[in-house]
Amino acid sequence: MISLLKCMDCGREYPINAVLYTCKTCGGLLDVQHDLDALRATVLRELFDRRLGVPDAPHSSGVWRYKELIAPGLADAQIVTRSEGNTNLYPAPALAAWAGVRALYLKHEGENPTGSFKDRGMTSGVTQARALGMSRVACASTGNTSASMAAYAAYAGMEGIVFFQDRQIALGKLSQAIAYGATCVQISADFDRNMALVREIADALGIYVLNSVNPFRLEGQKSIIFETIQQLRWRVPDWVVCPGGNLGNSSAFGKALHELHQLGLIDRLPRLAIIQAEGANPLYRAYQSGFARYEAVHAETIATAIKIGNPVNYPKAVRALRWTEGVVAQVSDQAIMDAKALIDRQGIGCEPASACSLAGTRALVEAGVIGPQETVVGILTGHVLKDPDATIGYHRDALAGIQAAYPNRLYQAEPSAAAITAILQGAG
Ligand SMILES: *Cc1c(COP(=O)(O)O)cnc(C)c1O
Ligand SMILES: [Zn+2]
């Protein structure tokens, strides 16, 4: 057996095809563990470089290009892929100057098939569901997980079941889940409660859970790091900065970097910076105590994708921070929305949570943690179209508690050339 499931707390091992999300002995989170020693001889930079630009699945996918590091034992025929990944890494010199660093690259995960990085974890999660013979998959979601799962389930001919909160769901995400044909259930509870309900019901009904507690999701999400470093010609940046909600992505980043290092594909690790919204900051609070204390919080933030008070992957995120000498910062909704406006204004665009990467970079430069000569990769996790209400509300300066620093005013004009000319001369 080349891969297995292993409890990160007690070390108990399970076969790779066990339908299990946490350890039966101690309740700890499970890792998909690959036999890195067996892979070392064949998994080389050249292997992945040779696959760049190939036309056919699975290696055309920015996830399955790295198949040996994601599901080495899996038959290619099982793979459910939409050639996800292959997202742009944009140099952003104007934003680098604003944040106060020498170089800033933005990895735009909003360019995935359903508009968020979740597609990278969903291709691996739904593939595992197919390998296990599952016909129904479910998740609780703040939005993007459900959009992605609904699409991949439909594409694979499975039923997708989504547990939504009944309030504050970004419109783009809800409309996607409905459009892709998932069974959508709105529940009057927050994400954390819905998460618990999914786990309870799924076990009883034989439904496969595709929240990021599912370790196969994280395997696919590792490819954000693989692809970024390959795009940098295998040069390692000083920092990788990303938003933290349920902490699946940051956990996956830590595992990806650890594995690349173990395999000798990189010779040093970048430092990981996880950015939380002030109103949804359980990891930040724990970080302040050196991880001595952890407490769930009641989450409130305009960045709905990270509005999570009790992140399921907390222990894995702490491990990722230890592996990478990482840091945690928090930013206000004001800072998130202003940073989003700047990213949008570059023509790149992102949803609110994604802007934590830029707002957090600037905050960490101001705090003297990130140095001005350092190179930063910021992860943009979701597409600008996901949350139109937040964008329009910002530019109308109509968001409660936020004063738009970079609004783009929408002009109203009489239908006359003179009126329009007056506006354009004034605006020019
Ligand atoms: C899911 C999501 C996040 C949070 O990622 P976690 O893995 O839950 O920490 C951030 N931004 C966007 C756009 C997301 O969809
Ligand atoms: Zn255990």
Short mmCIF file of C-alpha atoms and ligand atoms in Angstrom, two decimals:
data_model
loop_
_atom_site.label_atom_id
_atom_site.label_comp_id
_atom_site.label_asym_id
_atom_site.label_seq_id
_atom_site.Cartn_x
_atom_site.Cartn_y
_atom_site.Cartn_z
CA MET A 1 0.00 0.00 0.00
CA ILE A 2 1.54 3.25 -1.12
CA SER A 3 -0.87 5.63 0.68
CA LEU A 4 -2.93 5.31 3.86
CA LEU A 5 -4.96 7.36 6.29
CA LYS A 6 -3.16 8.26 9.49
CA CYS A 7 -4.41 10.00 12.62
CA MET A 8 -2.34 13.11 13.26
CA ASP A 9 -2.79 12.74 17.04
CA CYS A 10 -2.42 9.08 17.98
CA GLY A 11 -0.87 7.77 14.77
CA ARG A 12 -3.44 5.03 14.20
CA GLU A 13 -3.50 3.97 10.56
CA TYR A 14 -6.43 3.04 8.34
CA PRO A 15 -6.64 1.78 4.77
CA ILE A 16 -6.92 4.47 2.12
CA ASN A 17 -10.43 3.31 1.17
CA ALA A 18 -11.90 3.65 4.69
CA VAL A 19 -14.98 5.91 4.80
CA LEU A 20 -13.76 7.93 7.73
CA TYR A 21 -13.17 11.59 8.52
CA THR A 22 -11.70 11.42 12.01
CA CYS A 23 -9.88 8.81 14.08
CA LYS A 24 -12.02 6.05 15.59
CA THR A 25 -9.76 5.84 18.64
CA CYS A 26 -9.15 9.46 19.59
CA GLY A 27 -11.26 11.63 17.29
CA GLY A 28 -8.15 13.27 15.78
CA LEU A 29 -7.96 14.56 12.23
CA LEU A 30 -6.75 12.18 9.55
CA ASP A 31 -4.00 12.76 7.01
CA VAL A 32 -3.65 11.07 3.67
CA GLN A 33 -0.12 9.84 4.02
CA HIS A 34 1.94 8.89 1.00
CA ASP A 35 5.07 6.78 1.00
CA LEU A 36 7.48 9.60 0.19
CA ASP A 37 10.49 7.29 0.20
CA ALA A 38 8.90 5.20 -2.54
CA LEU A 39 8.13 8.34 -4.55
CA ARG A 40 11.49 10.05 -4.17
CA ALA A 41 13.19 8.44 -7.19
CA THR A 42 10.48 9.32 -9.73
CA VAL A 43 8.91 12.51 -8.42
CA LEU A 44 11.22 15.16 -9.84
CA ARG A 45 10.73 18.72 -11.05
CA GLU A 46 11.27 17.49 -14.62
CA LEU A 47 8.30 15.12 -14.34
CA PHE A 48 5.96 18.03 -13.62
CA ASP A 49 7.66 20.38 -16.09
CA ARG A 50 7.19 17.83 -18.89
CA ARG A 51 3.44 17.84 -18.24
CA LEU A 52 3.01 21.61 -18.62
CA GLY A 53 0.66 22.34 -21.47
CA VAL A 54 -0.29 18.73 -22.25
CA PRO A 55 -3.76 18.63 -23.82
CA ASP A 56 -5.22 15.54 -22.18
CA ALA A 57 -6.68 14.77 -18.76
CA PRO A 58 -5.65 14.05 -16.12
CA HIS A 59 -2.26 15.74 -16.52
CA SER A 60 -3.81 18.80 -18.20
CA SER A 61 -5.30 19.62 -14.78
CA GLY A 62 -3.35 21.91 -12.48
CA VAL A 63 -4.19 19.44 -9.73
CA TRP A 64 -3.57 16.09 -11.41
CA ARG A 65 -0.33 17.26 -12.99
CA TYR A 66 0.95 16.40 -9.51
CA LYS A 67 -0.95 13.12 -9.25
CA GLU A 68 1.96 11.28 -7.63
CA LEU A 69 1.73 13.70 -4.69
CA ILE A 70 -2.07 13.59 -4.47
CA ALA A 71 -3.28 10.06 -5.16
CA PRO A 72 -0.36 7.96 -6.40
CA GLY A 73 -2.20 4.66 -6.16
CA LEU A 74 -5.35 5.76 -7.98
CA ALA A 75 -6.31 4.52 -11.46
CA ASP A 76 -6.55 7.45 -13.90
CA ALA A 77 -9.99 6.25 -15.02
CA GLN A 78 -11.43 7.11 -11.58
CA ILE A 79 -10.46 10.77 -11.79
CA VAL A 80 -13.24 13.36 -11.99
CA THR A 81 -11.55 16.45 -13.42
CA ARG A 82 -12.47 19.64 -15.22
CA SER A 83 -8.86 20.65 -15.79
CA GLU A 84 -9.10 22.83 -12.71
CA GLY A 85 -6.11 24.78 -11.48
CA ASN A 86 -3.77 26.25 -14.09
CA THR A 87 -4.57 29.62 -12.54
CA ASN A 88 -2.56 32.76 -13.19
CA LEU A 89 0.15 34.06 -10.92
CA TYR A 90 0.00 37.82 -11.47
CA PRO A 91 2.90 40.09 -10.64
CA ALA A 92 1.29 43.08 -8.91
CA PRO A 93 3.92 45.83 -8.62
CA ALA A 94 1.47 48.61 -7.74
CA LEU A 95 0.00 46.53 -4.91
CA ALA A 96 3.48 45.47 -3.77
CA ALA A 97 4.32 49.17 -3.40
CA TRP A 98 1.09 49.78 -1.50
CA ALA A 99 1.76 46.88 0.85
CA GLY A 100 5.43 47.84 1.22
CA VAL A 101 7.22 44.81 -0.23
CA ARG A 102 9.69 44.35 -3.07
CA ALA A 103 7.59 41.83 -4.98
CA LEU A 104 4.03 40.63 -4.68
CA TYR A 105 2.45 37.93 -6.81
CA LEU A 106 -1.24 37.17 -6.66
CA LYS A 107 -2.25 33.58 -7.35
CA HIS A 108 -5.80 33.86 -8.64
CA GLU A 109 -7.74 30.82 -7.54
CA GLY A 110 -10.92 32.56 -8.59
CA GLU A 111 -9.99 31.42 -12.10
CA ASN A 112 -11.01 27.84 -11.34
CA PRO A 113 -14.07 26.31 -13.09
CA THR A 114 -16.56 27.40 -10.41
CA GLY A 115 -14.66 30.51 -9.35
CA SER A 116 -12.82 29.48 -6.19
CA PHE A 117 -9.93 27.36 -4.99
CA LYS A 118 -12.48 24.84 -3.68
CA ASP A 119 -12.43 23.15 -7.10
CA ARG A 120 -8.94 21.85 -6.40
CA GLY A 121 -10.13 20.03 -3.31
CA MET A 122 -13.36 18.99 -4.94
CA THR A 123 -11.74 17.21 -7.87
CA SER A 124 -9.80 15.07 -5.38
CA GLY A 125 -12.77 14.71 -2.99
CA VAL A 126 -15.30 13.71 -5.62
CA THR A 127 -12.73 11.40 -7.21
CA GLN A 128 -12.39 9.64 -3.86
CA ALA A 129 -16.19 9.48 -3.57
CA ARG A 130 -16.29 7.77 -6.96
CA ALA A 131 -13.48 5.40 -6.02
CA LEU A 132 -15.49 4.45 -2.92
CA GLY A 133 -18.63 3.84 -4.99
CA MET A 134 -20.59 6.69 -3.40
CA SER A 135 -23.62 8.13 -5.18
CA ARG A 136 -24.40 10.97 -2.77
CA VAL A 137 -22.08 13.64 -1.42
CA ALA A 138 -22.83 16.44 1.05
CA CYS A 139 -21.33 19.52 2.65
CA ALA A 140 -22.15 22.41 4.92
CA SER A 141 -20.99 25.59 3.34
CA THR A 142 -20.52 29.32 3.58
CA GLY A 143 -20.95 29.16 -0.20
CA ASN A 144 -17.97 28.22 -2.32
CA THR A 145 -17.69 24.64 -1.16
CA SER A 146 -21.31 24.09 -2.09
CA ALA A 147 -20.93 25.75 -5.50
CA SER A 148 -17.93 23.59 -6.23
CA MET A 149 -19.38 20.37 -4.84
CA ALA A 150 -22.65 20.89 -6.69
CA ALA A 151 -20.76 21.26 -9.97
CA TYR A 152 -18.41 18.32 -9.50
CA ALA A 153 -21.17 16.04 -8.21
CA ALA A 154 -23.32 16.89 -11.24
CA TYR A 155 -20.38 16.37 -13.57
CA ALA A 156 -19.70 12.97 -12.00
CA GLY A 157 -23.37 11.94 -12.04
CA MET A 158 -23.79 12.03 -8.27
CA GLU A 159 -26.33 13.76 -6.07
CA GLY A 160 -24.94 16.78 -4.24
CA ILE A 161 -26.55 17.84 -0.97
CA VAL A 162 -25.81 21.27 0.48
CA PHE A 163 -26.57 22.65 3.94
CA PHE A 164 -26.69 26.45 3.76
CA GLN A 165 -27.08 29.04 6.45
CA ASP A 166 -30.33 30.91 5.95
CA ARG A 167 -28.65 34.32 6.19
CA GLN A 168 -25.74 36.17 4.62
CA ILE A 169 -24.89 33.87 1.77
CA ALA A 170 -23.17 35.54 -1.16
CA LEU A 171 -25.58 35.57 -4.07
CA GLY A 172 -23.20 34.20 -6.68
CA LYS A 173 -22.53 31.10 -4.61
CA LEU A 174 -26.13 30.26 -3.76
CA SER A 175 -27.16 30.69 -7.38
CA GLN A 176 -24.41 28.31 -8.48
CA ALA A 177 -25.44 25.52 -6.11
CA ILE A 178 -29.05 25.81 -7.25
CA ALA A 179 -28.10 26.00 -10.92
CA TYR A 180 -25.85 22.94 -10.79
CA GLY A 181 -28.76 20.96 -9.41
CA ALA A 182 -27.69 20.18 -5.87
CA THR A 183 -30.31 19.42 -3.25
CA CYS A 184 -30.10 22.71 -1.33
CA VAL A 185 -31.33 22.96 2.25
CA GLN A 186 -31.36 26.29 4.06
CA ILE A 187 -31.09 25.87 7.81
CA SER A 188 -31.49 28.53 10.46
CA ALA A 189 -28.10 27.90 12.01
CA ASP A 190 -24.57 29.14 11.43
CA PHE A 191 -21.85 27.30 9.53
CA ASP A 192 -20.45 25.59 12.60
CA ARG A 193 -23.79 24.06 13.60
CA ASN A 194 -24.51 23.02 10.01
CA MET A 195 -21.14 21.32 9.86
CA ALA A 196 -22.07 19.21 12.91
CA LEU A 197 -25.46 18.37 11.38
CA VAL A 198 -23.92 17.17 8.11
CA ARG A 199 -21.59 14.81 9.93
CA GLU A 200 -24.47 13.42 12.01
CA ILE A 201 -26.78 12.83 9.07
CA ALA A 202 -24.21 11.63 6.57
CA ASP A 203 -23.08 8.71 8.68
CA ALA A 204 -26.64 7.57 9.22
CA LEU A 205 -27.63 7.83 5.54
CA GLY A 206 -24.41 6.64 3.88
CA ILE A 207 -23.61 10.00 2.31
CA TYR A 208 -19.99 11.00 1.74
CA VAL A 209 -18.98 14.25 3.47
CA LEU A 210 -16.96 16.66 1.36
CA ASN A 211 -16.21 19.41 3.84
CA SER A 212 -12.54 20.08 4.40
CA VAL A 213 -12.57 17.72 7.39
CA ASN A 214 -12.32 15.19 4.55
CA PRO A 215 -8.57 14.66 4.15
CA PHE A 216 -8.85 13.99 0.40
CA ARG A 217 -9.99 17.57 -0.15
CA LEU A 218 -6.75 18.84 1.32
CA GLU A 219 -4.72 16.63 -1.00
CA GLY A 220 -6.11 18.46 -4.03
CA GLN A 221 -5.66 21.85 -2.41
CA LYS A 222 -1.95 21.17 -1.95
CA SER A 223 -1.63 21.75 -5.69
CA ILE A 224 -1.99 25.53 -5.19
CA ILE A 225 1.46 25.44 -3.64
CA PHE A 226 2.90 22.98 -6.18
CA GLU A 227 1.66 25.05 -9.09
CA THR A 228 2.77 28.38 -7.60
CA ILE A 229 6.29 27.17 -6.97
CA GLN A 230 6.47 25.59 -10.42
CA GLN A 231 5.28 28.91 -11.92
CA LEU A 232 8.11 30.62 -10.04
CA ARG A 233 10.51 28.16 -11.78
CA TRP A 234 10.87 26.29 -8.50
CA ARG A 235 12.11 29.39 -6.70
CA VAL A 236 10.65 29.64 -3.23
CA PRO A 237 9.05 32.96 -2.19
CA ASP A 238 9.74 34.32 1.28
CA TRP A 239 6.06 34.32 2.24
CA VAL A 240 2.79 32.73 1.24
CA VAL A 241 -0.15 34.74 2.57
CA CYS A 242 -3.71 33.41 2.56
CA PRO A 243 -7.05 33.95 4.33
CA GLY A 244 -8.06 31.47 7.03
CA GLY A 245 -11.61 30.30 7.67
CA ASN A 246 -12.09 26.59 8.24
CA LEU A 247 -8.30 26.37 7.80
CA GLY A 248 -8.36 23.62 5.20
CA ASN A 249 -6.37 25.59 2.69
CA SER A 250 -3.64 26.72 5.05
CA SER A 251 -3.39 23.16 6.40
CA ALA A 252 -2.99 21.87 2.87
CA PHE A 253 -0.32 24.48 2.16
CA GLY A 254 1.68 23.32 5.15
CA LYS A 255 1.45 19.68 4.07
CA ALA A 256 2.38 20.55 0.49
CA LEU A 257 5.46 22.49 1.55
CA HIS A 258 6.51 19.83 4.01
CA GLU A 259 6.25 17.14 1.35
CA LEU A 260 8.09 19.18 -1.31
CA HIS A 261 10.87 19.74 1.18
CA GLN A 262 11.00 16.09 2.24
CA LEU A 263 11.23 15.08 -1.41
CA GLY A 264 14.00 17.58 -2.11
CA LEU A 265 11.95 19.49 -4.69
CA ILE A 266 12.60 22.70 -2.73
CA ASP A 267 15.53 23.42 -0.44
CA ARG A 268 13.83 25.79 1.98
CA LEU A 269 10.29 26.60 3.07
CA PRO A 270 8.50 29.91 2.62
CA ARG A 271 6.84 31.25 5.76
CA LEU A 272 3.07 30.92 5.87
CA ALA A 273 0.94 33.87 7.01
CA ILE A 274 -2.70 33.08 7.75
CA ILE A 275 -4.98 36.12 7.83
CA GLN A 276 -8.30 36.14 9.66
CA ALA A 277 -11.06 38.71 9.86
CA GLU A 278 -11.17 40.44 13.25
CA GLY A 279 -14.71 39.20 13.78
CA ALA A 280 -13.86 35.57 13.02
CA ASN A 281 -10.45 35.14 14.59
CA PRO A 282 -10.20 31.96 16.71
CA LEU A 283 -6.84 31.02 15.19
CA TYR A 284 -5.45 34.51 15.75
CA ARG A 285 -6.50 34.42 19.40
CA ALA A 286 -4.93 31.04 19.92
CA TYR A 287 -1.76 32.22 18.19
CA GLN A 288 -1.52 35.08 20.67
CA SER A 289 -1.32 32.57 23.49
CA GLY A 290 1.31 30.50 21.69
CA PHE A 291 -1.50 28.00 20.98
CA ALA A 292 -1.84 27.30 24.70
CA ARG A 293 -5.54 28.18 24.58
CA TYR A 294 -8.09 27.63 21.86
CA GLU A 295 -11.65 28.90 22.02
CA ALA A 296 -14.35 28.97 19.39
CA VAL A 297 -15.81 32.43 18.73
CA HIS A 298 -19.10 33.74 17.40
CA ALA A 299 -18.16 34.78 13.87
CA GLU A 300 -19.17 38.05 12.19
CA THR A 301 -17.52 39.48 9.09
CA ILE A 302 -18.44 40.79 5.68
CA ALA A 303 -16.05 38.21 4.25
CA THR A 304 -18.59 35.39 4.41
CA ALA A 305 -16.17 32.76 3.09
CA ILE A 306 -14.20 33.02 6.33
CA LYS A 307 -17.10 33.64 8.69
CA ILE A 308 -16.26 30.57 10.74
CA GLY A 309 -15.95 30.55 14.51
CA ASN A 310 -14.79 26.99 15.12
CA PRO A 311 -12.48 25.88 12.31
CA VAL A 312 -12.41 22.13 11.93
CA ASN A 313 -8.81 22.03 10.70
CA TYR A 314 -7.38 24.05 13.59
CA PRO A 315 -4.83 21.38 14.66
CA LYS A 316 -3.55 20.95 11.11
CA ALA A 317 -3.22 24.71 10.66
CA VAL A 318 -1.16 24.92 13.86
CA ARG A 319 1.05 22.16 12.49
CA ALA A 320 1.41 24.05 9.20
CA LEU A 321 2.46 27.17 11.11
CA ARG A 322 5.05 25.20 13.07
CA TRP A 323 6.44 23.59 9.91
CA THR A 324 6.84 26.94 8.20
CA GLU A 325 7.66 29.31 11.07
CA GLY A 326 4.32 30.81 10.19
CA VAL A 327 2.40 33.73 11.63
CA VAL A 328 -1.25 34.70 12.04
CA ALA A 329 -2.67 38.20 11.66
CA GLN A 330 -6.12 39.71 11.80
CA VAL A 331 -7.57 42.51 9.69
CA SER A 332 -10.76 44.57 9.98
CA ASP A 333 -13.66 44.39 7.53
CA GLN A 334 -12.72 47.95 6.59
CA ALA A 335 -9.18 46.85 5.67
CA ILE A 336 -10.54 43.82 3.78
CA MET A 337 -12.91 45.87 1.65
CA ASP A 338 -10.37 48.61 0.92
CA ALA A 339 -7.80 46.00 -0.12
CA LYS A 340 -10.42 44.30 -2.27
CA ALA A 341 -11.15 47.60 -4.01
CA LEU A 342 -7.46 47.99 -4.83
CA ILE A 343 -7.18 44.42 -6.19
CA ASP A 344 -10.36 44.93 -8.21
CA ARG A 345 -9.07 48.24 -9.55
CA GLN A 346 -6.02 46.47 -10.97
CA GLY A 347 -8.43 44.57 -13.21
CA ILE A 348 -7.64 41.37 -11.28
CA GLY A 349 -10.61 41.27 -8.91
CA CYS A 350 -11.54 38.97 -6.05
CA GLU A 351 -14.22 38.34 -3.44
CA PRO A 352 -13.92 39.92 0.02
CA ALA A 353 -12.22 37.04 1.89
CA SER A 354 -9.49 36.88 -0.73
CA ALA A 355 -8.47 40.44 -0.03
CA CYS A 356 -7.17 39.32 3.38
CA SER A 357 -4.04 38.30 1.50
CA LEU A 358 -3.26 41.89 0.54
CA ALA A 359 -4.62 43.56 3.67
CA GLY A 360 -2.70 41.05 5.80
CA THR A 361 0.52 41.55 3.86
CA ARG A 362 0.36 45.27 4.47
CA ALA A 363 -0.46 44.78 8.16
CA LEU A 364 2.48 42.39 8.58
CA VAL A 365 4.85 44.80 6.84
CA GLU A 366 3.66 47.58 9.15
CA ALA A 367 4.23 45.30 12.13
CA GLY A 368 7.78 44.61 10.92
CA VAL A 369 7.10 40.89 10.41
CA ILE A 370 7.37 40.85 6.62
CA GLY A 371 10.48 42.70 5.46
CA PRO A 372 10.39 45.29 2.67
CA GLN A 373 12.92 43.31 0.60
CA GLU A 374 10.92 40.09 0.74
CA THR A 375 8.89 38.35 -1.95
CA VAL A 376 5.28 37.55 -1.16
CA VAL A 377 2.75 35.30 -2.86
CA GLY A 378 -0.80 36.24 -1.89
CA ILE A 379 -3.58 33.77 -2.60
CA LEU A 380 -6.77 35.18 -4.09
CA THR A 381 -9.22 32.49 -3.11
CA GLY A 382 -12.39 33.51 -4.98
CA HIS A 383 -13.72 35.38 -8.01
CA VAL A 384 -14.95 38.98 -8.02
CA LEU A 385 -18.43 37.88 -9.21
CA LYS A 386 -19.09 35.75 -6.14
CA ASP A 387 -20.37 38.54 -3.92
CA PRO A 388 -21.76 41.40 -6.01
CA ASP A 389 -23.68 42.84 -3.03
CA ALA A 390 -20.45 43.49 -1.15
CA THR A 391 -18.81 45.10 -4.17
CA ILE A 392 -21.72 47.36 -5.06
CA GLY A 393 -22.41 48.20 -1.42
CA TYR A 394 -18.79 49.30 -1.04
CA HIS A 395 -18.76 51.55 -4.09
CA ARG A 396 -22.07 53.12 -3.02
CA ASP A 397 -20.53 53.56 0.40
CA ALA A 398 -23.58 51.77 1.80
CA LEU A 399 -21.92 49.06 3.92
CA ALA A 400 -22.63 49.30 7.64
CA GLY A 401 -19.53 50.20 9.61
CA ILE A 402 -17.33 50.66 6.54
CA GLN A 403 -16.27 53.89 4.90
CA ALA A 404 -15.09 53.23 1.38
CA ALA A 405 -11.60 54.65 0.93
CA TYR A 406 -11.45 53.80 -2.78
CA PRO A 407 -14.99 54.09 -4.10
CA ASN A 408 -15.70 54.16 -7.83
CA ARG A 409 -18.72 56.39 -8.04
CA LEU A 410 -21.60 55.44 -10.33
CA TYR A 411 -22.79 58.55 -12.19
CA GLN A 412 -26.41 59.23 -13.15
CA ALA A 413 -26.94 61.27 -16.31
CA GLU A 414 -29.74 62.81 -18.28
CA PRO A 415 -29.85 61.36 -21.79
CA SER A 416 -28.10 64.33 -23.37
CA ALA A 417 -24.62 64.74 -24.82
CA ALA A 418 -24.14 67.93 -22.80
CA ALA A 419 -24.92 66.26 -19.48
CA ILE A 420 -22.65 63.32 -20.23
CA THR A 421 -19.87 65.56 -21.48
CA ALA A 422 -20.03 67.59 -18.29
CA ILE A 423 -19.59 64.41 -16.25
CA LEU A 424 -16.71 63.12 -18.36
CA GLN A 425 -14.88 66.43 -18.22
CA GLY A 426 -15.37 66.61 -14.48
CA ALA A 427 -14.36 62.97 -13.99
CA GLY A 428 -11.35 63.16 -16.31
C1 LIG B 1 -13.29 28.60 1.63
C2 LIG B 1 -12.75 29.94 1.37
C3 LIG B 1 -11.82 30.55 2.22
C4 LIG B 1 -11.36 29.91 3.49
O1 LIG B 1 -10.58 28.76 3.28
P1 LIG B 1 -10.43 27.70 4.46
O2 LIG B 1 -9.76 26.56 3.83
O3 LIG B 1 -11.81 27.40 4.94
O4 LIG B 1 -9.61 28.37 5.51
C5 LIG B 1 -11.32 31.78 1.88
N1 LIG B 1 -11.74 32.41 0.77
C6 LIG B 1 -12.63 31.87 -0.06
C7 LIG B 1 -13.06 32.64 -1.26
C8 LIG B 1 -13.16 30.62 0.21
O5 LIG B 1 -14.06 30.11 -0.62
ZN ZN B 2 -6.24 8.95 16.73
#
